[in-house]
Coordinates of C-alpha atoms and ligand atoms in Angstrom, one line a residue:
X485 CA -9.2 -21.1 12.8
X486 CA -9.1 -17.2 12.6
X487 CA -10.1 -16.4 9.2
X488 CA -8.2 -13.3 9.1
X489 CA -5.4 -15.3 10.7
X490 CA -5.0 -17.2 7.5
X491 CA -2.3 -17.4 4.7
X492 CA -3.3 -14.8 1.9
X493 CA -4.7 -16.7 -1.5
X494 CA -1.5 -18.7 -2.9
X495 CA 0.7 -18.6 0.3
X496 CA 2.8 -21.9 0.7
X497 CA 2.1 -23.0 -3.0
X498 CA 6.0 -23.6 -4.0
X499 CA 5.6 -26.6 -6.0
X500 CA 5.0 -30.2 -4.4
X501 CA 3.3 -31.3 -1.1
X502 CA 6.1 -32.3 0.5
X503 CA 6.3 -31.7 4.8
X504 CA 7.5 -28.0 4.0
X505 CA 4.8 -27.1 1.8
X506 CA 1.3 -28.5 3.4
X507 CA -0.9 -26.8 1.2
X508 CA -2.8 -30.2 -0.5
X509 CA -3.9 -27.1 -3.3
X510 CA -1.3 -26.0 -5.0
X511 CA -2.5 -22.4 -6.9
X512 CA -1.8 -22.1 -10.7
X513 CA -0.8 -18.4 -10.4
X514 CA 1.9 -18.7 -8.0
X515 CA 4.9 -17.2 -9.8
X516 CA 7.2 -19.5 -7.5
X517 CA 10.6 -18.0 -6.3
X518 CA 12.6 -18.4 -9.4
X519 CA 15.8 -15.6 -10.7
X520 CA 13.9 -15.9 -13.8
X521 CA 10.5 -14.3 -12.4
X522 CA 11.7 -10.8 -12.3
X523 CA 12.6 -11.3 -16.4
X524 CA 10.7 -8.5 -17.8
X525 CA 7.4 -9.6 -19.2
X526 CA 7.6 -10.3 -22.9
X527 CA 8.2 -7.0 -24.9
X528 CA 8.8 -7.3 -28.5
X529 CA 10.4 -3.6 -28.4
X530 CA 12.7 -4.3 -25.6
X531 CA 16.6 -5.7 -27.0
X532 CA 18.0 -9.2 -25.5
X533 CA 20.8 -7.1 -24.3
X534 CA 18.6 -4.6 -22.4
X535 CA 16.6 -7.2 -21.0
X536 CA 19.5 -9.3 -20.1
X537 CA 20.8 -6.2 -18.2
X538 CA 17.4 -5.6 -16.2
X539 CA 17.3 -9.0 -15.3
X540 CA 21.0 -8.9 -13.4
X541 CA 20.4 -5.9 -11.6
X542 CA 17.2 -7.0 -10.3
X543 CA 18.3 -10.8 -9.7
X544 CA 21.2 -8.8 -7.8
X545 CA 18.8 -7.5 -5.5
X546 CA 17.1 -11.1 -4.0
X547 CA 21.2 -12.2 -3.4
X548 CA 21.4 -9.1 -1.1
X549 CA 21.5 -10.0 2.5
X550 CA 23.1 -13.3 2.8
X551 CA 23.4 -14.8 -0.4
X552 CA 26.1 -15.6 -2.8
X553 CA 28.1 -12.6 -3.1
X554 CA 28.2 -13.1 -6.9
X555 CA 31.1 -12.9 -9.4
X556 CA 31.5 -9.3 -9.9
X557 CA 35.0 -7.7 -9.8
X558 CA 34.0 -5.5 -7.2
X559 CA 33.2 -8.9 -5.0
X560 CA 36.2 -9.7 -2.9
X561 CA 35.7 -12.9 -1.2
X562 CA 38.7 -13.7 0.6
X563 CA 38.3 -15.1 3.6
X564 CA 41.5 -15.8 5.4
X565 CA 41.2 -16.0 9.1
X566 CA 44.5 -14.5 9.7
X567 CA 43.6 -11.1 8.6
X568 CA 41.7 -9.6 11.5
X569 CA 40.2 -6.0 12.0
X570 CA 43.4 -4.8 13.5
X571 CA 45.3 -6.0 10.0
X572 CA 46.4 -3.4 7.4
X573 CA 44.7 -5.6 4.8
X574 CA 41.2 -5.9 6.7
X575 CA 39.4 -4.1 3.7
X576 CA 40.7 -6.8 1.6
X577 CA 39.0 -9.5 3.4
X578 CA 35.3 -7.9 3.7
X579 CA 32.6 -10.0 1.5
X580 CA 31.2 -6.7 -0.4
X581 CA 28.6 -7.4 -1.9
X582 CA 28.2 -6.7 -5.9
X583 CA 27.5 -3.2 -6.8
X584 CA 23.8 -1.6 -7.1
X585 CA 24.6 0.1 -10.8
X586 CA 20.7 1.0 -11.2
X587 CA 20.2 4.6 -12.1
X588 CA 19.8 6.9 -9.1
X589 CA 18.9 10.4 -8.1
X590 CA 19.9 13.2 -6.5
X591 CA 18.2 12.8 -3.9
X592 CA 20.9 10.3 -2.7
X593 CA 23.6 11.4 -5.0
X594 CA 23.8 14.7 -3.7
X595 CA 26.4 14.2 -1.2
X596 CA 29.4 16.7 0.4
X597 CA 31.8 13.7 -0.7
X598 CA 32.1 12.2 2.5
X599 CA 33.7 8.9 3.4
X600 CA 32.4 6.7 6.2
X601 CA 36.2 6.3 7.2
X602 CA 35.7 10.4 7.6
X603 CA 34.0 9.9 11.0
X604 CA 36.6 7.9 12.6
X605 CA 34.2 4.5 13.5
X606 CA 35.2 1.7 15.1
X607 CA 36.6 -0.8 12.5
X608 CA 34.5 -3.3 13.1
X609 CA 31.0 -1.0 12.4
X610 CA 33.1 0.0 9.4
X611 CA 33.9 -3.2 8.7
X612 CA 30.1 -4.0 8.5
X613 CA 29.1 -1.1 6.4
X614 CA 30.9 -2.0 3.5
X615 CA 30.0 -5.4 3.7
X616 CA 26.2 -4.4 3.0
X617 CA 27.3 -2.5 0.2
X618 CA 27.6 0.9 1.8
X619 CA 30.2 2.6 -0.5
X620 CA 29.7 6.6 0.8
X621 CA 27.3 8.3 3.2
X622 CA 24.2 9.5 1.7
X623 CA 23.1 13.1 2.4
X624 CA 21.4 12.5 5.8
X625 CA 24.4 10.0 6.5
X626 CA 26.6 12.6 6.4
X627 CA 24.6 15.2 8.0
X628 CA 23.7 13.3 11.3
X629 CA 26.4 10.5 11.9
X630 CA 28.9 13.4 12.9
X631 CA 26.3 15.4 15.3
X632 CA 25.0 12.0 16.8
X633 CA 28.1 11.0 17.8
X634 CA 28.7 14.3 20.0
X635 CA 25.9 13.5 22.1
X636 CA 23.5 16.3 20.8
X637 CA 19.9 15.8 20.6
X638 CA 18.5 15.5 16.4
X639 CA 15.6 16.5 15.0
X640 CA 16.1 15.3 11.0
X641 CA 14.1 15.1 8.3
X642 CA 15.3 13.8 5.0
X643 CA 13.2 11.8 1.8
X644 CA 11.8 8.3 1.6
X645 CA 14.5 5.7 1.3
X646 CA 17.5 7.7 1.3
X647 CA 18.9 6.1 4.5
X648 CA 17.7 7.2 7.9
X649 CA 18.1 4.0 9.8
X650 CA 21.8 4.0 8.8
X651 CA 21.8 7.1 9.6
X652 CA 21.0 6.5 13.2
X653 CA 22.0 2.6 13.5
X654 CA 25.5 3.7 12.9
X655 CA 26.5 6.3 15.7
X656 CA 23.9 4.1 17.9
X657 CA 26.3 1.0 17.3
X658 CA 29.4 3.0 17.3
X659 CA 28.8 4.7 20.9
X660 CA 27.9 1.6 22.3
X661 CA 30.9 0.6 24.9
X662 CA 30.5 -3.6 24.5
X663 CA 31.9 -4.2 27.6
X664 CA 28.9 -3.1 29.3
X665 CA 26.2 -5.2 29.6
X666 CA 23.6 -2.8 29.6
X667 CA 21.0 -1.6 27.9
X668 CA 22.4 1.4 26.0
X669 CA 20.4 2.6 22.7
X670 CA 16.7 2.2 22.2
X671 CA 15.2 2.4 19.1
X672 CA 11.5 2.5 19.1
X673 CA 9.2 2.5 15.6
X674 CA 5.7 2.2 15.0
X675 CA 5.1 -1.0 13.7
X676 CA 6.2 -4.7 14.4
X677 CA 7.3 -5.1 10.8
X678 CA 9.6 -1.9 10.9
X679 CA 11.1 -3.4 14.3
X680 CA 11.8 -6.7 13.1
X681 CA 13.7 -4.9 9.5
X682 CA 15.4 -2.4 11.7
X683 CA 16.9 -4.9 14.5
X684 CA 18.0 -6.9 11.4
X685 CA 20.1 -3.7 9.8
X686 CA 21.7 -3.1 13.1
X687 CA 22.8 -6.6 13.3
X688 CA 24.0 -6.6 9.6
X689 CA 26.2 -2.9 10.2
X690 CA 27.4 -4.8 13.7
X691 CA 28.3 -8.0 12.6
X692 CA 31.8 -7.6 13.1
X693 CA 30.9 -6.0 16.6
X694 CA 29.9 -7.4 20.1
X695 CA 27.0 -5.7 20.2
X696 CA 23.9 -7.7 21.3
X697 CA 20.8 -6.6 19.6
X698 CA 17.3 -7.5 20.6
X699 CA 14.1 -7.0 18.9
X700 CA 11.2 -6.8 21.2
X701 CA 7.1 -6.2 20.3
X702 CA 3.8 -6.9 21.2
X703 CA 2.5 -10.5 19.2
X704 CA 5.3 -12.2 20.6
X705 CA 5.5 -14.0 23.7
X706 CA 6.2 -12.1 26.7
X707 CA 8.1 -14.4 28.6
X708 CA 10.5 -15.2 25.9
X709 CA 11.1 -11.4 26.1
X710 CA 11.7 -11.4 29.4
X711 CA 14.4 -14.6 29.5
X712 CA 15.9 -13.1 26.4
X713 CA 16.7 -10.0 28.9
X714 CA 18.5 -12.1 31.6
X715 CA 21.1 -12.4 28.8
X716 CA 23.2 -9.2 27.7
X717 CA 21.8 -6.9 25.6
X718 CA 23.4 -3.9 24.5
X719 CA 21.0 -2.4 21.7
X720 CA 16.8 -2.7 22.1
X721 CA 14.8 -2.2 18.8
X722 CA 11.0 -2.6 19.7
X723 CA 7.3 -1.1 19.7
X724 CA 6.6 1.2 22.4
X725 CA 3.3 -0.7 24.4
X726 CA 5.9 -3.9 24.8
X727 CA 8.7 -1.8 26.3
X728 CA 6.8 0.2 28.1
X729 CA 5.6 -3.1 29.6
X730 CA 9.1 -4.9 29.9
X731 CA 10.1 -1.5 32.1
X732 CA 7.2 -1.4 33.8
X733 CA 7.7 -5.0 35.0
X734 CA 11.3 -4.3 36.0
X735 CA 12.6 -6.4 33.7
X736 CA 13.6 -4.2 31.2
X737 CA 16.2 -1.7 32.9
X738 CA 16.8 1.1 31.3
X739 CA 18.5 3.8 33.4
X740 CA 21.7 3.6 31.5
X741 CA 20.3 3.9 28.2
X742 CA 21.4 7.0 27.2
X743 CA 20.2 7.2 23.7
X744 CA 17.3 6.7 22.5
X745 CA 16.0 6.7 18.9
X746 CA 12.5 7.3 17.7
X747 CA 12.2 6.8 14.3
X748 CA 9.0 7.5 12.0
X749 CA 8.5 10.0 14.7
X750 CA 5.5 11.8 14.2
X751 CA 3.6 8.7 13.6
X752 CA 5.1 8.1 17.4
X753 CA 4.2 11.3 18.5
X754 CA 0.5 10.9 17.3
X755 CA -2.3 10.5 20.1
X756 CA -2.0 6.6 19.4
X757 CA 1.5 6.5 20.9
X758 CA 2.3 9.8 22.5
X759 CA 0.9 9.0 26.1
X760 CA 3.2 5.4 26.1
X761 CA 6.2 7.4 24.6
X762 CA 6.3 9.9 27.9
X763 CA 6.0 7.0 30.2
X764 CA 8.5 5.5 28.8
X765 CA 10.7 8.4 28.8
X766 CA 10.8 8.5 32.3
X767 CA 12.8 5.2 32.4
X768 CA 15.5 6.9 30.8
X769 CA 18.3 9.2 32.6
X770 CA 17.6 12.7 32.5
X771 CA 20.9 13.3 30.7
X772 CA 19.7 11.1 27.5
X773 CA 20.1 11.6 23.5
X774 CA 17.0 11.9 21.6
X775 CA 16.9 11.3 18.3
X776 CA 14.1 11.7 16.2
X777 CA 14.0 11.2 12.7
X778 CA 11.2 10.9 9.7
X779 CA 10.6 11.8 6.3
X780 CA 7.2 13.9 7.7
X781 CA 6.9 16.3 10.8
X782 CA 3.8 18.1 11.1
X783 CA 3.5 20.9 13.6
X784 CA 1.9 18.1 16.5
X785 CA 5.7 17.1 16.9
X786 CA 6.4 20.4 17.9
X787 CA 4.8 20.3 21.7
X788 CA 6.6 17.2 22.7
X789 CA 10.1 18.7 21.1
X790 CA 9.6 21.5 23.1
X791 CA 9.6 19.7 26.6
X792 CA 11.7 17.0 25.9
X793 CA 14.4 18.1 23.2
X794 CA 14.8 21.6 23.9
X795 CA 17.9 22.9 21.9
X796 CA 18.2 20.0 19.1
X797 CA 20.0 19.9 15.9
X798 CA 17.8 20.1 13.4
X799 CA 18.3 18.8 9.9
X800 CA 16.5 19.1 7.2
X801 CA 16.7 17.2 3.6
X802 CA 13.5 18.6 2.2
X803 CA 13.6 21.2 0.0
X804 CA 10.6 19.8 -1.8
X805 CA 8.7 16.3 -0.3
X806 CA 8.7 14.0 -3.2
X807 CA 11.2 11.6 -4.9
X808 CA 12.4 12.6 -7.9
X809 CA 13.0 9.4 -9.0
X810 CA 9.0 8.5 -8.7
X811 CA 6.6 9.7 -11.2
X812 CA 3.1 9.5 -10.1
X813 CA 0.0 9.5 -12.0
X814 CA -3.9 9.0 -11.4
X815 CA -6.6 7.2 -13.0
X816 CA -10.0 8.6 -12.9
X817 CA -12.2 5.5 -12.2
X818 CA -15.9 4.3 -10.8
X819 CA -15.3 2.2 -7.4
X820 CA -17.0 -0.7 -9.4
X821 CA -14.3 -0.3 -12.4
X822 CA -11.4 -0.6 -9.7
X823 CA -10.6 -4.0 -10.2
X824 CA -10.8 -4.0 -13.9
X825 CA -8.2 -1.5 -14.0
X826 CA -5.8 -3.1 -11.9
X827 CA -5.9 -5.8 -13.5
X828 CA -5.2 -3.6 -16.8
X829 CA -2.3 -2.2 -15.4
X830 CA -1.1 -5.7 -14.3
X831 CA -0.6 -6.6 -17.9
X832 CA 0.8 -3.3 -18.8
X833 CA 3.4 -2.3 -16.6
X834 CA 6.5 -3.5 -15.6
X835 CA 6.1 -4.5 -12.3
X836 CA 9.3 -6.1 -10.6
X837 CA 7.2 -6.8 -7.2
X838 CA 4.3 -4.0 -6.3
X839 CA 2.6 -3.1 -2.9
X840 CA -1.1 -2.2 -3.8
X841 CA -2.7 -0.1 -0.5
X842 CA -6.3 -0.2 0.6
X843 CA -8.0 1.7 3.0
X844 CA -9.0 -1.2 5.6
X845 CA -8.5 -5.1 6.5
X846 CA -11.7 -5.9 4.9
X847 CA -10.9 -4.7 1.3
X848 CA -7.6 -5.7 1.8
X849 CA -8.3 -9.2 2.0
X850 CA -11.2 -8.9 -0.8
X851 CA -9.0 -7.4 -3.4
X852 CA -5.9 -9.7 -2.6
X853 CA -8.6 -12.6 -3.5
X854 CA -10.0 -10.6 -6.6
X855 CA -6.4 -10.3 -7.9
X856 CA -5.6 -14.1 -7.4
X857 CA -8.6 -14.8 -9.2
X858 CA -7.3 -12.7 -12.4
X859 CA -4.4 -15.0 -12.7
X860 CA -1.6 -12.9 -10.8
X861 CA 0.4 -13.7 -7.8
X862 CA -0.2 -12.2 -4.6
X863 CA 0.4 -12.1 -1.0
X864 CA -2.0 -9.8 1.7
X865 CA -0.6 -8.1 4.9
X866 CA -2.4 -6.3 7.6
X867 CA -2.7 -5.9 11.6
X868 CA -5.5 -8.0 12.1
X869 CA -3.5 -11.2 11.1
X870 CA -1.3 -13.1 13.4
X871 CA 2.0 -12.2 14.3
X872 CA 3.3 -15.2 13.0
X873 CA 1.4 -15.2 9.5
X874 CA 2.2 -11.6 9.2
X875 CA 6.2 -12.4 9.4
X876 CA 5.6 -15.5 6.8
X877 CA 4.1 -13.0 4.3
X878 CA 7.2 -10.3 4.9
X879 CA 9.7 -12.2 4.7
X880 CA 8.7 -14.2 2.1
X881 CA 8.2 -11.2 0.0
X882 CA 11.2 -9.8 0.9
X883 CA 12.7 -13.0 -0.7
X884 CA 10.6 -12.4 -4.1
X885 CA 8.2 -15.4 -3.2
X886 CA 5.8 -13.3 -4.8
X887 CA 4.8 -9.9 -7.4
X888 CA 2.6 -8.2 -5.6
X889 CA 1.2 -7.2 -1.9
X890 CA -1.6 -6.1 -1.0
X891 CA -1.7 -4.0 2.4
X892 CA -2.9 -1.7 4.6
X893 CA -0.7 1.3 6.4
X894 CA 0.8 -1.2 7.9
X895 CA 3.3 -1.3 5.5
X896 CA 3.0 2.5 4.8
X897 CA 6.1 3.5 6.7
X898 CA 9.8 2.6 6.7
X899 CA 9.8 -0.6 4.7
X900 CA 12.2 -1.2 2.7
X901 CA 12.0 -3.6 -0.6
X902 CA 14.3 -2.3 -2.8
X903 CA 12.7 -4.8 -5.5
X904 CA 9.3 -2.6 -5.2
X905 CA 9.1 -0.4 -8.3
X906 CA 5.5 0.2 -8.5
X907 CA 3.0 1.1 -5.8
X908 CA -0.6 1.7 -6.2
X909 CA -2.8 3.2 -4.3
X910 CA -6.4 1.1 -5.5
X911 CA -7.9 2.9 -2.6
X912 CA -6.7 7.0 -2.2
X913 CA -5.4 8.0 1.0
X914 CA -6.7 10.5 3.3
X915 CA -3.9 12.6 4.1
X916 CA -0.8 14.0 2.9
X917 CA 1.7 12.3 5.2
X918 CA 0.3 9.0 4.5
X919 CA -0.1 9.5 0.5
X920 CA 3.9 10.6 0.4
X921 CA 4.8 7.5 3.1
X922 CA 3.0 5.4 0.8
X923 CA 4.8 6.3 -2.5
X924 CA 8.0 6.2 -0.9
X925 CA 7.9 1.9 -0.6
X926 CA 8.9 2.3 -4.3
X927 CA 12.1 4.5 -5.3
X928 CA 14.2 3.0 -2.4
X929 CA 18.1 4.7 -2.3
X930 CA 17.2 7.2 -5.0
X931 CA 16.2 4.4 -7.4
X932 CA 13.2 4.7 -10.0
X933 CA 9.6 3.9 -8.9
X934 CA 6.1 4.6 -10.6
X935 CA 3.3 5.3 -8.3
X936 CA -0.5 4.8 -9.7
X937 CA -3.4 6.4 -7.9
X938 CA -7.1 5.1 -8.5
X939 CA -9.2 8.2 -8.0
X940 CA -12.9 8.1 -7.7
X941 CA -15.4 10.6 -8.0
X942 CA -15.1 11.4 -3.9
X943 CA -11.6 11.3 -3.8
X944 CA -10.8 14.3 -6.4
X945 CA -11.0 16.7 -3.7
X946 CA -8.2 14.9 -1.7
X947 CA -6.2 14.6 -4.6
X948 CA -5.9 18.4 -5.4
X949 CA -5.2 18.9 -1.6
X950 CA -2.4 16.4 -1.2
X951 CA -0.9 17.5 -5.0
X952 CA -1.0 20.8 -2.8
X953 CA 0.3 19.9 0.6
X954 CA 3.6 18.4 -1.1
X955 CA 3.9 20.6 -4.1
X956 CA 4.0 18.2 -6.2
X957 CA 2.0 17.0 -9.6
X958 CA 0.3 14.0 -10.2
X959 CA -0.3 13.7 -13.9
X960 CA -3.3 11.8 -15.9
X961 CA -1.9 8.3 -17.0
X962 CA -1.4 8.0 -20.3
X963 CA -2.4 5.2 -22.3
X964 CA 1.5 4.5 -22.5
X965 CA 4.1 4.8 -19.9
X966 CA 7.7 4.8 -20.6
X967 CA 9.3 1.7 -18.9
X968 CA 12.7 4.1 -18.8
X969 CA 11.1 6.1 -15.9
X970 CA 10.3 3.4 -13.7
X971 CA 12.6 0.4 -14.5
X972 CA 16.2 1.8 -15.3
Ligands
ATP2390 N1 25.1 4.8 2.2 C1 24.3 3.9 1.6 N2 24.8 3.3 0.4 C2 24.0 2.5 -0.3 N3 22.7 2.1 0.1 C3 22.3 2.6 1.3 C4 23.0 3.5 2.0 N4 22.3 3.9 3.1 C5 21.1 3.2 3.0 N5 21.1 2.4 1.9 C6 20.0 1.6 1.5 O1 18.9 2.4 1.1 C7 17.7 1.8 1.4 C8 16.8 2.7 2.1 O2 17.3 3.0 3.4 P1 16.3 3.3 4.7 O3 15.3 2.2 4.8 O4 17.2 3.6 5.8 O5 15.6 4.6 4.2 P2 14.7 5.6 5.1 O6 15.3 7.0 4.9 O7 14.6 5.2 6.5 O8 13.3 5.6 4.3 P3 11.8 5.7 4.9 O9 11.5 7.1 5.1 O10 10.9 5.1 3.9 O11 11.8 4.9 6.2 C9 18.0 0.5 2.2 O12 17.9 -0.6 1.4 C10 19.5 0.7 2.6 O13 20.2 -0.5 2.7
MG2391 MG1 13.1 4.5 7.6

């Protein structure tokens, strides 16, 4: 067996050894998926009625996408089948889901006061916002639905988690004529992970649609790709090589796709991707939509926008580059006292679920042992595993199988887990773009995060540049930290 390829320390260890659950050695620190596991850990200072309010909200959040819809008053569950989208009463039938009543920030708050009912969607797309708890557009909602939907080419720029995919699944899903069976809309992101959550969002917002979504990336078999495209498909969220490939061959045709989406784009546009992005390109009809959207755009972007988006719309979000709702601190520490302090802050902070970074596959995998050895949960993602191991370990962290992650930059960009309130960096990034991608996994929607840095003696040089790069401070941690900024 591949020894990367294998489960990370604890995987599959969810009680008994039934047919399910083949692991004969079943690891005492599994946390098991249990409501109850996101309780708070014991704090005397902390009220029942404070704690019982955390642990709603947060239980609230593993129902999302599929589960119960709750008992709120805001949940309306009817379900009669004679009320279609055409009926007067169809917002009285849509299974909303309860509402997210966590404390959040401008940065998502600050709206115009748009309504998605403002841009005149189809009802079924509208029908499907609600029902994943869309109530109102966030900022870069409302700045780009409108100027997608004329056909202009976008270059936007808006904050970590504050609802770019949204921003361009919803005039992507709403242009789409469904009568059609062609491809129309490709979205292309960096990383198989980022495909896989993205195709799922589009499906979610177009449930009530005809729209045929398909996800396509390299790690999964070819030929299943290429059957899958004999059937209709309208919308094509993938990884650039794979498409590339799938046009290439023929099979995936795409001279009617007139829009096509790049998001985490400079991470597209960097030399690792640039040369398969232009071939691809030229698949596409001259007359095609480009939209390109990220939280980060250095100037390397600015060649390719040139040549290929000439006269876009540009929006941009960022006044200043960090969350507000995140507070970030360092720790000054030897390499050789890492471990010790993670394991410190384990039984310190409040962690709901965490996604620790490292700075390559083999520490990945070492610390992600180290931690199961302390006693604490934990799950390990990065490229070198197999493509079907590497889904395992996302979705079942999604689901709260688990506290903690431990990855490489993999998961750096566009994940979303809105559970995720702290991240830590136990090894410091190189770069700015990375660093602020890397926070921005906690915080999700304008909520509250805590980000923790490990800083050794090398790093303190990168630190002061990347506190100067995004204008922003990262403070000494004190021997305390309020759980109010990080868990309200
Ligand atoms: N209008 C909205 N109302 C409520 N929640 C929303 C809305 N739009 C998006 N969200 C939620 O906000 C979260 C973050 O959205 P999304 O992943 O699109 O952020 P992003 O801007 O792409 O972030 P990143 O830069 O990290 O990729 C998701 O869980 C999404 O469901
Ligand atoms: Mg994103």
């Amino acid at each position: 067996m591949n020894p990367r390829g294998r489960f990370p320390p604890g995987y599959g260890n969810r009680g008994g050894n039934g047919p399910q659950n083949p692991n004969p050695n079943p690891n005492p620190n599994f946390y098991g998926r249990n409501p109850n596991q996101y309780a708070p850990r014991g704090n005397p200072m902390q009220s029942q009625q404070q704690s019982q309010q955390y642990q709603q909200q947060w239980a609230r959040r593993s129902q999302m996408g599929g589960g119960d819809p709750g008992t709120s008053d805001v949940a309306k569950t009817l379900q009669s089948e004679t009320v279609g989208p055409s009926s007067p009463d169809w917002k009285a039938q849509l299974k909303i889901p309860p509402r997210d009543t966590r404390y959040k920030t401008e940065d998502v708050t600050a709206t115009k006061g748009n309504e998605f009912e403002d841009y005149f969607l189809k009802r079924e797309l509208l029908m499907g916002i609600y029902e994943k708890g869309f109530e109102q557009p966030s900022p870069i909602q409302e700045e780009s639905i409108p100027i997608a939907l004329t056909g202009s080419d976008i270059l936007a720029r808006a904050k970590n988690g504050t609802g770019k995919t949204a921003a361009f699944c919803i005039p992507a899903l709403e242009k789409i004529d469904q009568d059609n069976n062609v491809i129309q809309v490709v979205i292309l992101v960096p990383t198989r992970e980022l495909a896989l959550q993205t195709s799922q969002v589009c499906k979610e917002l177009g449930k009530h649609l005809k729209v045929q979504v398909m996800v396509s990336t390299g790690g999964t078999s070819l030929k299943d790709d290429i059957m899958r495209l004999y059937q209709p498909v309208h919308l094509l969220v993938g990884t650039p090589g794979r498409i590339l490939d799938l046009a290439k061959k023929g099979v995936c045709v795409l001279k009617d796709c007139s829009m096509l989406i790049m998001d985490e784009a400079d991470k597209l546009l960097s030399p690792e991707f640039q040369p398969t992005i232009e071939q691809l390109i030229h698949f596409l009809p001259a007359n095609r939509q480009i939209l390109l959207f990220s939280a980060t755009f250095p100037v390397t972007v600015k060649d390719f926008k040139d040549r290929y988006l000439p006269k876009p719309y540009v929006i941009n979000l960022m006044d200043e580059l960090t969350l507000k709702g995140i507070t970030q601190y360092y720790a000054f520490v030897e390499e050789r006292q890492k471990v010790h302090c993670l394991n410190t802050l384990f039984s310190k902070l409040q962690i709901n679920q965490s996604i620790i970074f490292c700075n390559s596959v083999n520490r990945v995998e070492l610390l992600a042992r180290k931690i199961t050895e302390l006693g604490f949960s934990c799950f390990y993602i990065h490229a070198k595993m197999l493509q079907d191991h590497r889904n395992r370990v996302f979705h079942d962290f999604r689901n709260g199988a688990c506290r903690n992650l431990v990855c490489t930059d993999l998961f750096t960009r566009g994940i979303d887990i809105q559970a995720v309130n702290v991240v830590i960096n136990f090894d410091f990034p190189k770069n700015a773009e990375t660093y602020l991608h890397r926070v921005g996994r906690s915080g999700r929607f304008g909520h509250l995060g805590l980000a923790v840095n490990l800083i050794t003696y090398e790093d303190r040089f990168n630190l002061y540049r990347i506190e100067q790069e995004l204008g922003t401070e990262i403070k000494q941690i004190p021997p305390q930290i309020d759980q109010a900024i990080y868990c309200r």
